[in-house]
JSON list of C-alpha atoms in Angstrom, two decimals:
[
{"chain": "A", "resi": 14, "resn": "UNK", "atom": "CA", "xyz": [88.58, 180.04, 160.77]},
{"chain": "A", "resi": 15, "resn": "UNK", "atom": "CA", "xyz": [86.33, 183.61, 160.67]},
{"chain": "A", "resi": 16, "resn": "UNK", "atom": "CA", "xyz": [82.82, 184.49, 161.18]},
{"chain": "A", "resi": 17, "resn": "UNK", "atom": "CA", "xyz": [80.59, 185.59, 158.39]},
{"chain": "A", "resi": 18, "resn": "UNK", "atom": "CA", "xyz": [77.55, 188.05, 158.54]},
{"chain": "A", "resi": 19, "resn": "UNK", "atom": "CA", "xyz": [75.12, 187.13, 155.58]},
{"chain": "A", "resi": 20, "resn": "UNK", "atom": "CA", "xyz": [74.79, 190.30, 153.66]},
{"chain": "A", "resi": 21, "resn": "UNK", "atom": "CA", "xyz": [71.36, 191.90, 153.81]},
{"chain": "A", "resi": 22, "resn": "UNK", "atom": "CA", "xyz": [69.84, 191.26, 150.17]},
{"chain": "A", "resi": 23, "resn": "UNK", "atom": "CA", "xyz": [66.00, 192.36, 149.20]},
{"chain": "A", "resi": 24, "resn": "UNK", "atom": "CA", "xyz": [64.14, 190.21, 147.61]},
{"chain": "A", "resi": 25, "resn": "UNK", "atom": "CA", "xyz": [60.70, 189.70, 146.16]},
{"chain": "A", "resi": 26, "resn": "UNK", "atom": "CA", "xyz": [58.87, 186.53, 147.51]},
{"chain": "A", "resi": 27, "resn": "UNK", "atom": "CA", "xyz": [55.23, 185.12, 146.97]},
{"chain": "A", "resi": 28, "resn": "UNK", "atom": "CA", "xyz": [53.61, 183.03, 149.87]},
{"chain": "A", "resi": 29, "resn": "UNK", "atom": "CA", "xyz": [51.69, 180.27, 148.66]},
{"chain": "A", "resi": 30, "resn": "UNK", "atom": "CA", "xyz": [48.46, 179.75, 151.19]},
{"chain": "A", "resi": 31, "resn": "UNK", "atom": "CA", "xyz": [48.36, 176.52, 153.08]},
{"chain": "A", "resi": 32, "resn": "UNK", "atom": "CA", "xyz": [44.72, 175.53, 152.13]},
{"chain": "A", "resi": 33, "resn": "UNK", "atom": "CA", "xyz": [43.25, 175.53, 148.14]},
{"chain": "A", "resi": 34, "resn": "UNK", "atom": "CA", "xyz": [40.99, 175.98, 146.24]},
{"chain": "A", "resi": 35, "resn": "UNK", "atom": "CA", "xyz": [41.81, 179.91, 146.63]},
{"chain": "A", "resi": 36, "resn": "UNK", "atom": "CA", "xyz": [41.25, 182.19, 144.25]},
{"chain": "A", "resi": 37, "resn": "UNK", "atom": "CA", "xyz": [43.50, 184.61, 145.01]},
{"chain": "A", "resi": 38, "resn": "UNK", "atom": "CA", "xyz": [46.41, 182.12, 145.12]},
{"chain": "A", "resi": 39, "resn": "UNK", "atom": "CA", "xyz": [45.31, 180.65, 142.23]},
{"chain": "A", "resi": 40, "resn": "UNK", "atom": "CA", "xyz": [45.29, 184.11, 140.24]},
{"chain": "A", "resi": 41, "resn": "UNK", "atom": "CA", "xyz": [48.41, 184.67, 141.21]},
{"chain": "A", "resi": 42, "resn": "UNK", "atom": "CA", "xyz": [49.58, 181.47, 140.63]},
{"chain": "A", "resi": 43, "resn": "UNK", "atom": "CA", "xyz": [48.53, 181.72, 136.90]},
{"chain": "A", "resi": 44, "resn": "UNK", "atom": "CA", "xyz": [50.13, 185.09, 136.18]},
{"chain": "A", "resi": 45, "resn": "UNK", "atom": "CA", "xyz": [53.52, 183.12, 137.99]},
{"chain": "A", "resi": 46, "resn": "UNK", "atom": "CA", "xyz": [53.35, 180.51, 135.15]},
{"chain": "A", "resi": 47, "resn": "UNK", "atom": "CA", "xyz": [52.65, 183.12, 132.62]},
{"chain": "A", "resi": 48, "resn": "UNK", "atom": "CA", "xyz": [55.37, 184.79, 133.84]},
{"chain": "A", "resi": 49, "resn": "UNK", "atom": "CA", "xyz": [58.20, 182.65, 134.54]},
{"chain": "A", "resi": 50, "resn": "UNK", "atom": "CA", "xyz": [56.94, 180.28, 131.67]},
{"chain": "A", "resi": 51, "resn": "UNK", "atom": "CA", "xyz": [58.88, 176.77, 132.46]},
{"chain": "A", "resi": 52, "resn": "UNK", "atom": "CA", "xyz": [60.07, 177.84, 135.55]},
{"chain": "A", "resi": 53, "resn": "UNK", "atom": "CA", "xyz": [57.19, 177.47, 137.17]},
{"chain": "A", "resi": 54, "resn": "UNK", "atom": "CA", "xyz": [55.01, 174.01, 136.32]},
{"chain": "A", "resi": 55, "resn": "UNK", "atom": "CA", "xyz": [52.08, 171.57, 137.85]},
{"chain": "A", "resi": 56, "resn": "UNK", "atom": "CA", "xyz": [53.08, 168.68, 139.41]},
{"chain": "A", "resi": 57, "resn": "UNK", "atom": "CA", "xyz": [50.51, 165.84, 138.77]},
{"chain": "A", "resi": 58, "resn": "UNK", "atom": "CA", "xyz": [51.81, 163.83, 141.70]},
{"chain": "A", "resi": 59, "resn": "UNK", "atom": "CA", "xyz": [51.08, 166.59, 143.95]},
{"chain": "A", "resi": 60, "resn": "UNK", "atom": "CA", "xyz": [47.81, 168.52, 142.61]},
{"chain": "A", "resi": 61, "resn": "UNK", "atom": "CA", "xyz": [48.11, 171.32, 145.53]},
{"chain": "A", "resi": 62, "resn": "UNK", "atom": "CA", "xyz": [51.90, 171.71, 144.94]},
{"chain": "A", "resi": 63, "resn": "UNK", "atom": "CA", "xyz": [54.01, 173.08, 142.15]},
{"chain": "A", "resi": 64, "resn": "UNK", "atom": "CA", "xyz": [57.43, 172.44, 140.30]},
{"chain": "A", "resi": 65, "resn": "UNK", "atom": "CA", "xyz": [60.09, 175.45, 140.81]},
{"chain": "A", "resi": 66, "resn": "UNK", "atom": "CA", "xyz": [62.81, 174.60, 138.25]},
{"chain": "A", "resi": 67, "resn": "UNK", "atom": "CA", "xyz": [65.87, 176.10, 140.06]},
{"chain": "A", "resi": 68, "resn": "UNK", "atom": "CA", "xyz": [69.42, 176.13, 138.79]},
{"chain": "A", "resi": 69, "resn": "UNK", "atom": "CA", "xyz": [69.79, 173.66, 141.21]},
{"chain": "A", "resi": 70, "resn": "UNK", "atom": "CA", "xyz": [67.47, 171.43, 139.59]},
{"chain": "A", "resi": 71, "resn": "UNK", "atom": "CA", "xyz": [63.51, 170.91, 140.23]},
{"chain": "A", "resi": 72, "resn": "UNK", "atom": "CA", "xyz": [62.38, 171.49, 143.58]},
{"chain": "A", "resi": 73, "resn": "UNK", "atom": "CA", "xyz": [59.05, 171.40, 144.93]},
{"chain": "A", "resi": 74, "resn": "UNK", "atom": "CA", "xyz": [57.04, 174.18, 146.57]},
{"chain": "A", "resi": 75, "resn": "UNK", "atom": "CA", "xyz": [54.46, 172.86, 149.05]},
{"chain": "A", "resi": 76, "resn": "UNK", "atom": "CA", "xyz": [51.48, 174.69, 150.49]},
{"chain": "A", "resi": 77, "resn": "UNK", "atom": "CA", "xyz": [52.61, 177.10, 152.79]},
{"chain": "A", "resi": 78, "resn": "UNK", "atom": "CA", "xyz": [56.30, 177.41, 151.37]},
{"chain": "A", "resi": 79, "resn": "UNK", "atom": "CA", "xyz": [57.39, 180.96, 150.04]},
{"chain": "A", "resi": 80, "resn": "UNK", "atom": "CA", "xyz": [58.44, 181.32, 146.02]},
{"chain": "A", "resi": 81, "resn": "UNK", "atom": "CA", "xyz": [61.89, 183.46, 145.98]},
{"chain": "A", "resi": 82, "resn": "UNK", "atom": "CA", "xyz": [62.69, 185.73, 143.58]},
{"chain": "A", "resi": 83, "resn": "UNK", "atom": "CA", "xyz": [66.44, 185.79, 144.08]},
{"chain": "A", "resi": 84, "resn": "UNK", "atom": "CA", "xyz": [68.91, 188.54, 143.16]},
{"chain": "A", "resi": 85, "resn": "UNK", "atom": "CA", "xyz": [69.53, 187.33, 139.44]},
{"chain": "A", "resi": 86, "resn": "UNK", "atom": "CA", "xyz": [65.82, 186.72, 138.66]},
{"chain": "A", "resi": 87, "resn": "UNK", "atom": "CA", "xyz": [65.77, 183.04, 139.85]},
{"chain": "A", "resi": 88, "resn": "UNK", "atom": "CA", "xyz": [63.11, 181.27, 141.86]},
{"chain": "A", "resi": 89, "resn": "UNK", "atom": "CA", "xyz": [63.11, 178.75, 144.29]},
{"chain": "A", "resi": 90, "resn": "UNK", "atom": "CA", "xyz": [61.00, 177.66, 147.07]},
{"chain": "A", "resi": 91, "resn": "UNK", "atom": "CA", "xyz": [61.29, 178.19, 150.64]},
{"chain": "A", "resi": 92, "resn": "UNK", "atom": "CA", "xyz": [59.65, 176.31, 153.79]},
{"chain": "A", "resi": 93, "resn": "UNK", "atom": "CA", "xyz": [57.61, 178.60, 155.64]},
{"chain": "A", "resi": 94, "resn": "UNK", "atom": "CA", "xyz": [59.79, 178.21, 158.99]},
{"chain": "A", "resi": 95, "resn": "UNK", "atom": "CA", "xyz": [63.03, 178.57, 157.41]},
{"chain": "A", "resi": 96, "resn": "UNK", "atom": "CA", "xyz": [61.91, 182.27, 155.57]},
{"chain": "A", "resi": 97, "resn": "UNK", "atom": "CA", "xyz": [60.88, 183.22, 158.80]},
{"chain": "A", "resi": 98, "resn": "UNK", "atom": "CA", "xyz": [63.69, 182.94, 160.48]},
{"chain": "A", "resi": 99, "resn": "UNK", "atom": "CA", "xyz": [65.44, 184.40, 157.55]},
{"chain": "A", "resi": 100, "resn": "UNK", "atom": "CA", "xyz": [63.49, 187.41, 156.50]},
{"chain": "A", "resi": 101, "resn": "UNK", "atom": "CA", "xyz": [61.53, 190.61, 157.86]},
{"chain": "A", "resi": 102, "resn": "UNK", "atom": "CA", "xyz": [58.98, 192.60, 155.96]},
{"chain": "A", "resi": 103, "resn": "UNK", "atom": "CA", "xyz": [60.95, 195.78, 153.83]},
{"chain": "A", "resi": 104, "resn": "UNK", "atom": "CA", "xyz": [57.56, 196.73, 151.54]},
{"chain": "A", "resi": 105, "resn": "UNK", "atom": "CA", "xyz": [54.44, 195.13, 150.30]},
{"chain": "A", "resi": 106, "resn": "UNK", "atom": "CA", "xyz": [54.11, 195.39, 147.27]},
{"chain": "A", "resi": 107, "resn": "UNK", "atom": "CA", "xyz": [50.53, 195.18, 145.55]}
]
């Protein structure tokens, strides 16, 4: 058996904000959809989440979760904790 470091990769990630209506989040939410097109869809089920169609399959992003932008373009979501522990700040981006 060996030990692994993970190698350091930048990527781009959106935070979606833990309470809504908000209409930043939502702003940015729309150009996300408009964006990603199907990648990105309403779920109906849960009104303040959203559908992230991975390659994995459909996952859902709750409030609070981060939206990755991964090295080849895909998205997924990411619990708030777990990108925390996972990432620092490189640039903000606006």
């Amino acid at each position: 058996m060996a030990k692994y470091r993970k190698k350091p990769v930048v990527v781009e990630a959106w935070h979606l904000p833990e309470h809504w209506p908000d209409p930043t989040a939502e702003m940015c939410l729309h150009w996300m959809v408009d964006a990603y097109g199907e990648t990105i869809t309403d779920d109906p089920d849960h009104p303040q989440g959203m559908l992230i169609h991975t390659m994995e399959g459909i996952m859902l992003a709750d409030p609070g979760d981060w939206i990755i932008r991964g090295v080849e373009g895909e998205l997924y979501p990411c619990k708030n904790l777990v990108f925390l522990a996972t990432y620092e700040l490189v640039e903000e981006l606006t």
